[in-house]
Short mmCIF file of C-alpha atoms in Angstrom, two decimals:
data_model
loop_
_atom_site.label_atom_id
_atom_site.label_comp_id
_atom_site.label_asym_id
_atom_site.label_seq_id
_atom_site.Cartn_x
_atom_site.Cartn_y
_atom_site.Cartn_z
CA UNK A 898 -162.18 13.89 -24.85
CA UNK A 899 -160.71 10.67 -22.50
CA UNK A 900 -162.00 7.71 -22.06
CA UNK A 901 -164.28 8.39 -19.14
CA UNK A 902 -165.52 11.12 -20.20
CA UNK A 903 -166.84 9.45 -23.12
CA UNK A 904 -168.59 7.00 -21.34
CA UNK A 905 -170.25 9.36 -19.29
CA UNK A 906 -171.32 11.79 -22.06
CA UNK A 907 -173.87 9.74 -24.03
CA UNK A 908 -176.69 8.41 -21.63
CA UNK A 909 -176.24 11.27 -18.75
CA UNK A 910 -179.00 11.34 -16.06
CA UNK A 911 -182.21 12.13 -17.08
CA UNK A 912 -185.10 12.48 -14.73
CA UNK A 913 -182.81 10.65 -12.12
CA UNK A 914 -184.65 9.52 -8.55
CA UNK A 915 -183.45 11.43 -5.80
CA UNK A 916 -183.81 11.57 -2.53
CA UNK A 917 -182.84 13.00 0.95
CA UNK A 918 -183.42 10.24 3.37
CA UNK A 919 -184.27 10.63 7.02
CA UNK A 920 -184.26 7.79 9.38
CA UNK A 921 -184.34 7.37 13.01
CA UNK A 922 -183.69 3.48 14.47
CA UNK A 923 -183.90 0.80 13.89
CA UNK A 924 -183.86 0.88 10.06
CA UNK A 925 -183.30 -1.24 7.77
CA UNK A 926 -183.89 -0.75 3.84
CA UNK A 927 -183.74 -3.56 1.23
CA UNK A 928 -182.68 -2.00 -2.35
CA UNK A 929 -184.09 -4.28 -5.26
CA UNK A 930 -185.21 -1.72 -7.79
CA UNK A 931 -182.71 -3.25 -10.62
CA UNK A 932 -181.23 0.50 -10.91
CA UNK A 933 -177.83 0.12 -13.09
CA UNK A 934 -176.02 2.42 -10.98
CA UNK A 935 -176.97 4.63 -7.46
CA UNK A 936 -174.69 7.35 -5.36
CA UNK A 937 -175.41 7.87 -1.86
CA UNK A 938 -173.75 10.24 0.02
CA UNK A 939 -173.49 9.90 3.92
CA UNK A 940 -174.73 13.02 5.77
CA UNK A 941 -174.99 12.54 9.11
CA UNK A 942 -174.85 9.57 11.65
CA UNK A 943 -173.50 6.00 10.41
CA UNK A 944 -174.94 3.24 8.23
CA UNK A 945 -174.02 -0.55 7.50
CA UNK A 946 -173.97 -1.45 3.64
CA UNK A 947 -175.16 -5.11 3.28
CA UNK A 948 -173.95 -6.85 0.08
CA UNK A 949 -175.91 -9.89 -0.79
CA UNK A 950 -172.14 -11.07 -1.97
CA UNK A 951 -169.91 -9.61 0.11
CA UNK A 952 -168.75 -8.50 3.48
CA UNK A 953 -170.55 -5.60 5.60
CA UNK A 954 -169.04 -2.24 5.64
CA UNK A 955 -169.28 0.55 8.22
CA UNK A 956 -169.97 4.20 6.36
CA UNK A 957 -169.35 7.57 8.36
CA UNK A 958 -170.73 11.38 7.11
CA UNK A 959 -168.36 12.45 4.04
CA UNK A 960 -168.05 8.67 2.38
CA UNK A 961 -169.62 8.43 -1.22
CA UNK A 962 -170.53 5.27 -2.39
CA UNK A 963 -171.31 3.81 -6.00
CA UNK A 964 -173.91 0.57 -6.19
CA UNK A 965 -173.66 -1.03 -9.68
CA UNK A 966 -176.70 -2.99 -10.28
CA UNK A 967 -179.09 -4.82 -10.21
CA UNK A 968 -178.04 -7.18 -7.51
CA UNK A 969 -179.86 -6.22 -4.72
CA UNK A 970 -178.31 -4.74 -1.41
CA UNK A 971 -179.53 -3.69 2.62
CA UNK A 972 -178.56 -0.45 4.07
CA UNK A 973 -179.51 -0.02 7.42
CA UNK A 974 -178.31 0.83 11.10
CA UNK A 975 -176.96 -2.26 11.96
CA UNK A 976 -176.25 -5.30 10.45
CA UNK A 977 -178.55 -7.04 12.15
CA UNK A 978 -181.58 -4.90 11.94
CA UNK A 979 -183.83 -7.15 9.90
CA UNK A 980 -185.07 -5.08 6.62
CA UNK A 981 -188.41 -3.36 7.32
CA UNK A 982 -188.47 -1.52 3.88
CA UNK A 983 -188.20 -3.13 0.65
CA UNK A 984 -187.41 -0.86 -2.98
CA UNK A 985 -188.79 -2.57 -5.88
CA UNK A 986 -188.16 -1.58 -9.46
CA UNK A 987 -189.77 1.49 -10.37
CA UNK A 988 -189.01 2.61 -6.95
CA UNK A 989 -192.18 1.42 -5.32
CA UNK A 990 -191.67 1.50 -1.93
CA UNK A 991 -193.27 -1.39 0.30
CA UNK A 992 -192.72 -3.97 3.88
CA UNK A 993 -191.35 -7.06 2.94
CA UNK A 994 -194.87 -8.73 2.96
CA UNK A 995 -195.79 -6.57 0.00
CA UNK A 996 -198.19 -3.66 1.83
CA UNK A 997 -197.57 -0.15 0.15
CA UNK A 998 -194.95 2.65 2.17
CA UNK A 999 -195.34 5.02 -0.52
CA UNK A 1000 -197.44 7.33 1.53
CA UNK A 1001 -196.68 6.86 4.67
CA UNK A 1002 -192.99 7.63 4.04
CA UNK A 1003 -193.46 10.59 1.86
CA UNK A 1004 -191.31 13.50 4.01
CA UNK A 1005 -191.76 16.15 1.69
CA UNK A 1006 -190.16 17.03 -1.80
CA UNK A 1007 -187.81 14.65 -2.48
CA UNK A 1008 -187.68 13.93 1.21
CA UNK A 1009 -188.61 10.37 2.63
CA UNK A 1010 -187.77 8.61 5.64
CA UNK A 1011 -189.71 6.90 9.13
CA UNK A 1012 -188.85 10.63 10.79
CA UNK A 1013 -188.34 13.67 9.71
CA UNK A 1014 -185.99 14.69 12.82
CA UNK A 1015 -184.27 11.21 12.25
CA UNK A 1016 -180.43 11.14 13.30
CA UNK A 1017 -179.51 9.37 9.68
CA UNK A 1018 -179.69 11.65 6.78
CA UNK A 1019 -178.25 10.56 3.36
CA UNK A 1020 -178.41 11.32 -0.13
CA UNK A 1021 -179.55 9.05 -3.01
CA UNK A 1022 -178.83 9.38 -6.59
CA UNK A 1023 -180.21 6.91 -8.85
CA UNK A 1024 -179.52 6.44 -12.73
CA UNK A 1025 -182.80 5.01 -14.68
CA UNK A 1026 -180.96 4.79 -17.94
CA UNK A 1027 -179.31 1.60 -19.13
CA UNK A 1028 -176.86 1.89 -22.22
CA UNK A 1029 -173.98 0.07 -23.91
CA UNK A 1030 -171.79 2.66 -23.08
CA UNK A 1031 -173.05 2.68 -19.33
CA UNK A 1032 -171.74 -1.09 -19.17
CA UNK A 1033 -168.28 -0.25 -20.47
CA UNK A 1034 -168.18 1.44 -17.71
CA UNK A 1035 -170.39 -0.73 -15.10
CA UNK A 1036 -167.93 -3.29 -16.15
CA UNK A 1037 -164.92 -1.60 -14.35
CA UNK A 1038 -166.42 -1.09 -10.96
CA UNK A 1039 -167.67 -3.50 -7.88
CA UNK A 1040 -170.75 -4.12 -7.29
CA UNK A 1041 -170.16 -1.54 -4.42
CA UNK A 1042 -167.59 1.05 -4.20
CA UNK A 1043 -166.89 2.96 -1.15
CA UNK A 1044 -164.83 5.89 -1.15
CA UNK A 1045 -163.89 7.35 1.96
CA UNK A 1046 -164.68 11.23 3.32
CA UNK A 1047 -161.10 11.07 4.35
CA UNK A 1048 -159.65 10.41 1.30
CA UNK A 1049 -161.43 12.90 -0.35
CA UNK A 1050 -164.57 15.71 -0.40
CA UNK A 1051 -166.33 17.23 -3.00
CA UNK A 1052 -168.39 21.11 -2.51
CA UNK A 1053 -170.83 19.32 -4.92
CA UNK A 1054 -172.21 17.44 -1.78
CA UNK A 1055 -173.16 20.84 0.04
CA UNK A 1056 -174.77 22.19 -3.59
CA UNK A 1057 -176.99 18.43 -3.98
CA UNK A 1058 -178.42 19.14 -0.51
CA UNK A 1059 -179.30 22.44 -0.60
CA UNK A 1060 -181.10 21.84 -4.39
CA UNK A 1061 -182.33 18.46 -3.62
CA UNK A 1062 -186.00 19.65 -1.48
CA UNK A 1063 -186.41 22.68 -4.16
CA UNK A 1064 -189.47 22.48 -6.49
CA UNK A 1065 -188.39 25.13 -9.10
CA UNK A 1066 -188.80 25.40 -12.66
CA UNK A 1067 -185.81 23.37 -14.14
CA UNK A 1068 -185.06 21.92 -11.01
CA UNK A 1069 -185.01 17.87 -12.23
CA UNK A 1070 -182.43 19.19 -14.90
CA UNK A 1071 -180.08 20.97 -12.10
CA UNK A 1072 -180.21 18.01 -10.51
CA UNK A 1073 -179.29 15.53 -13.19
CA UNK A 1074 -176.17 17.46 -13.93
CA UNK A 1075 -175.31 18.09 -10.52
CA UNK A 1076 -175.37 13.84 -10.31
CA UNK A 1077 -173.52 14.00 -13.04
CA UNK A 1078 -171.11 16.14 -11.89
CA UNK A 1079 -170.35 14.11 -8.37
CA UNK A 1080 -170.50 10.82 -10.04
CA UNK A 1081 -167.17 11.94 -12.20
CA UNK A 1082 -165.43 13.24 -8.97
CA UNK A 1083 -166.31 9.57 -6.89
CA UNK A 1084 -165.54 7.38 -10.11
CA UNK A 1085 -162.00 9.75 -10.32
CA UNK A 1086 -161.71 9.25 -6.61
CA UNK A 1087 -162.00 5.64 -6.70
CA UNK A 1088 -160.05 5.04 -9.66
CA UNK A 1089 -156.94 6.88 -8.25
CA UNK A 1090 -156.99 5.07 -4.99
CA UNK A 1091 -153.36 3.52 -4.96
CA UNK A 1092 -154.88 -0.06 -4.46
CA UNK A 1093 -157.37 0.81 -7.23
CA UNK A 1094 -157.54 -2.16 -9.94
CA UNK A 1095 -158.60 0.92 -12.04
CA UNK A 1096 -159.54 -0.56 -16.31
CA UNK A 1097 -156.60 -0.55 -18.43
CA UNK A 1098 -158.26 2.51 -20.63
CA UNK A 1099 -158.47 4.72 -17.11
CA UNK A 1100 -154.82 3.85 -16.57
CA UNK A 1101 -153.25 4.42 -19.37
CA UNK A 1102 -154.51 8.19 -19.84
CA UNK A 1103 -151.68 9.17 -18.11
CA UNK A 1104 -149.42 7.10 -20.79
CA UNK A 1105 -147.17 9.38 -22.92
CA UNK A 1106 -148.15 7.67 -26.33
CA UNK A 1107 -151.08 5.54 -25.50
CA UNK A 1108 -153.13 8.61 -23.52
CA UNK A 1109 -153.08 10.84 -26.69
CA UNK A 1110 -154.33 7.88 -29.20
CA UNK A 1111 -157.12 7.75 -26.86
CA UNK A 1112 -158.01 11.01 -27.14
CA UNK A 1113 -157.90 10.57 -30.64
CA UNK A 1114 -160.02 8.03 -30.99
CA UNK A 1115 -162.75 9.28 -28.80
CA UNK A 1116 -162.76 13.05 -29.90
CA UNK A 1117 -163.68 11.55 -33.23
CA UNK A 1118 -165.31 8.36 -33.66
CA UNK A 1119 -166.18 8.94 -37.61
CA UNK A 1120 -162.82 9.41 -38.56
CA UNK A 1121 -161.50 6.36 -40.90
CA UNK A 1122 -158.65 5.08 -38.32
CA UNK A 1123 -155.82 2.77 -39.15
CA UNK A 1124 -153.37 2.01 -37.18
CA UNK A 1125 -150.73 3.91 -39.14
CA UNK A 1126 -152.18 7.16 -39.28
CA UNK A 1127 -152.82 6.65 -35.43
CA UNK A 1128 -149.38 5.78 -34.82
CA UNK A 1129 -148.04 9.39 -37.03
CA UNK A 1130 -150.45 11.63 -35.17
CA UNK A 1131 -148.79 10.66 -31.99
CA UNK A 1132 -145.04 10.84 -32.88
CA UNK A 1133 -144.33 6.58 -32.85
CA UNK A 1134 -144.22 3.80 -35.20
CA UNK A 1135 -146.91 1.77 -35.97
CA UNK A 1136 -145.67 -1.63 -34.52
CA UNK A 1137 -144.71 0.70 -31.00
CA UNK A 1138 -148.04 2.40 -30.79
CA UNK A 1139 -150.04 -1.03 -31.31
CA UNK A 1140 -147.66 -3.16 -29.00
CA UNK A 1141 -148.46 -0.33 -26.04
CA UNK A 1142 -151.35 -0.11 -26.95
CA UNK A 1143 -152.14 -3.93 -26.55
CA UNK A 1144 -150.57 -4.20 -23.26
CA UNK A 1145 -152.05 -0.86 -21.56
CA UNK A 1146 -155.85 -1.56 -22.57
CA UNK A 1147 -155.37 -5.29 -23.27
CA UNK A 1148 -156.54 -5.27 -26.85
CA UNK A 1149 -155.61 -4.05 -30.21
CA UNK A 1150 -156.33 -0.51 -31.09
CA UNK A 1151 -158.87 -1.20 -34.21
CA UNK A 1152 -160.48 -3.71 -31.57
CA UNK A 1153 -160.78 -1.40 -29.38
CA UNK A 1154 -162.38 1.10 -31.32
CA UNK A 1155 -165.02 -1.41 -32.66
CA UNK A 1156 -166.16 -1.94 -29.18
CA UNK A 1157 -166.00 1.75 -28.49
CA UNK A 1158 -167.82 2.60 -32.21
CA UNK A 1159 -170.43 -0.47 -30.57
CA UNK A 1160 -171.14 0.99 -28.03
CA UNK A 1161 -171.74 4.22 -29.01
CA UNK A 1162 -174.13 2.58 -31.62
CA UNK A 1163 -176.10 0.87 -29.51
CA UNK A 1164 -176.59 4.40 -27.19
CA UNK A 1165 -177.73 6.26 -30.10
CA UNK A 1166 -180.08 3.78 -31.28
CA UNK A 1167 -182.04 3.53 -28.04
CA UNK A 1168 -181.31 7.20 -26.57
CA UNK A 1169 -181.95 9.12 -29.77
CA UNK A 1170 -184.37 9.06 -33.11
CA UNK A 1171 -181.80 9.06 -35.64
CA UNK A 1172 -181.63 6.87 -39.00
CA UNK A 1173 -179.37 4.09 -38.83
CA UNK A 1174 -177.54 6.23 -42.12
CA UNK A 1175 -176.90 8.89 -39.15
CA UNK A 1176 -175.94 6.78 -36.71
CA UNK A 1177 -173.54 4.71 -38.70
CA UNK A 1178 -172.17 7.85 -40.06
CA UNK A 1179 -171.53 9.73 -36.29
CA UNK A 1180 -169.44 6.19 -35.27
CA UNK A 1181 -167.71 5.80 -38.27
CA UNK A 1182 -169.44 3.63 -40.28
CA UNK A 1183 -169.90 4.29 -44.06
CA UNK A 1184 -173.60 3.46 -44.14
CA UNK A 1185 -176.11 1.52 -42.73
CA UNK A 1186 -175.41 -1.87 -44.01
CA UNK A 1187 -171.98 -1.60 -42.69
CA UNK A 1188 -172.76 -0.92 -38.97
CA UNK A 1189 -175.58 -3.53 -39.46
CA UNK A 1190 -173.49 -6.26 -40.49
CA UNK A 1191 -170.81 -5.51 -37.02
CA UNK A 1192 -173.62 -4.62 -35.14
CA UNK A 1193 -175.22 -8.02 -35.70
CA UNK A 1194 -171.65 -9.67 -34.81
CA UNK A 1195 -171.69 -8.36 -31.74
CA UNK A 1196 -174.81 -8.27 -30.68
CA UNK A 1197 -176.69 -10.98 -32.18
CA UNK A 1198 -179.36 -8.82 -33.47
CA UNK A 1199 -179.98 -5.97 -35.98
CA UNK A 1200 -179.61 -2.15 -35.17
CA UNK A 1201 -183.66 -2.04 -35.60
CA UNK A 1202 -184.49 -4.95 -33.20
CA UNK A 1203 -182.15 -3.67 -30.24
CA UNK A 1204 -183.65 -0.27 -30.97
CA UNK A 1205 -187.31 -1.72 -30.52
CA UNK A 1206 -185.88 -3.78 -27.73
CA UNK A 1207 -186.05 -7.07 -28.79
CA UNK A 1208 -182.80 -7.76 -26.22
CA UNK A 1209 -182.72 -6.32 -22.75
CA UNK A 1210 -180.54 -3.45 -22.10
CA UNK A 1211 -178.37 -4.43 -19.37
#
């Protein structure tokens, strides 16, 4: 297992909000529903993407774009369409002086929109869950990430659409993992752009000694790792494998895995029902006390209270 697809294997979609959105003009939607991360996916017709930090940008049919939350952000026909929509956590759906839309722009299943013939028709993906692991990665990326159709296409697209208005049994599962599946392929695309300021652990899978420690370290989190027996799985000394090491991710391996053993941690507690005894034993811990005591380090608060939620998850 690499890097990424760590990250993206603990807290995977589950019951995501999704939508096929039809609009005719003028339109303007303001997004402040706090999600931690959305997709859309530009069918047909163009759109303006409205930053509240940040310049406009122009989006054609075949561009995929990733929103990191929460700030808030406008999408709408033109940048200067004033915003006639506003999405408020929870994805309540109102005007900007507060009156409900929720009915009245109800298309359908999972179809909404001011007309259903609209030219504008884009999908929306949006990720409820909000994990430790989720900001290792929300930590890499913009607060919006645009990659272009030229640049690259995925058949997953074509699949979302067509699934996206059925009401089957198992059809919020298909969904999820079909999210899943197109948020790997844009976060690949838009790490591999050549001007991409991609993290150090995304760059350096492709390193010939720093790639397989990786891999190491995230097939198998409960293993005891040193640095030595690290260093003699992948064929280098100890002082070569933590100097690349060091300058590839920009800290230590051991430090690294902490953060990575952390994070996992911190997933498990809120996503799962397992003992602390279990978790500390899946991420490498010897027992509870020990995860407890760098848990507390690092987060300021016991395994128990972050589990009950005595800190936000951001």
């Amino acid at each position: 297992m690499d890097a990424l697809a760590d990250l993206l294997d603990g807290p995977r979609a589950r019951g995501a909000f999704m939508l096929r959105c039809t609009l005719a003009p003028p339109w303007s939607v303001r997004i402040q529903d706090e999600a931690p991360l959305t997709l859309l996916s530009m069918i047909r017709d163009d759109a303006w993407l409205l930053p509240d930090d940040g310049e406009p940008q122009r989006v054609v049919p075949g561009d995929m774009v990733i929103f990191r939350g929460p700030d808030p952000y406008t999408v709408s026909d033109d940048p200067a369409t004033e915003p006639q929509i506003v999405i408020h956590p929870g994805q309540h759906c109102a005007t900007p002086d507060g009156t409900s839309l929720s009915g009245e722009m109800d298309l359908g299943v999972r179809a909404w929109g001011n007309d259903p013939h609209g030219p504008a028709v884009m999908l929306i993906g949006t990720y409820q869950m909000r994990g430790a692991v989720t900001r290792r990665l929300l930590s890499a990326l913009p607060a919006m990430a645009v990659v272009r159709g030229d640049t690259w296409r995925s058949p997953l697209v074509g699949v979302l659409q067509e699934e996206i208005g059925k009401d089957e049994p198992g059809q919020d599962v298909v969904l999820d993992r079909l999210l899943d599946l197109l948020l790997i392929g844009t976060l690949r695309a838009w790490f591999s752009r050549p001007d991409a300021e991609a993290p150090g652990w995304y760059r350096a899978h492709g390193d010939a000694v720093v790639g397989p420690a990786l891999r190491l370290l995230h097939e198998d989190l409960s293993h005891p790792w040193t640095v030595a027996d690290l260093a003699a799985r992948v064929g280098v000394s100890r002082a070569a494998l933590a100097q690349r090491f060091t300058k590839q991710i920009g800290e230590p391996p051991m430090s690294y895995l902490t953060g990575v053993r952390l994070a996992q941690a911190a997933d498990l507690l809120r996503e799962s029902d397992a003992t602390l005894d279990a978790v500390a034993r899946r991420v490498g811990y010897g027992n509870a006390f020990a995860l407890s005591t760098a848990f507390k380090r690092e987060h300021g608060v016991s395994p128990q209270e972050y589990r009950t939620g005595a800190v936000p998850v951001a």
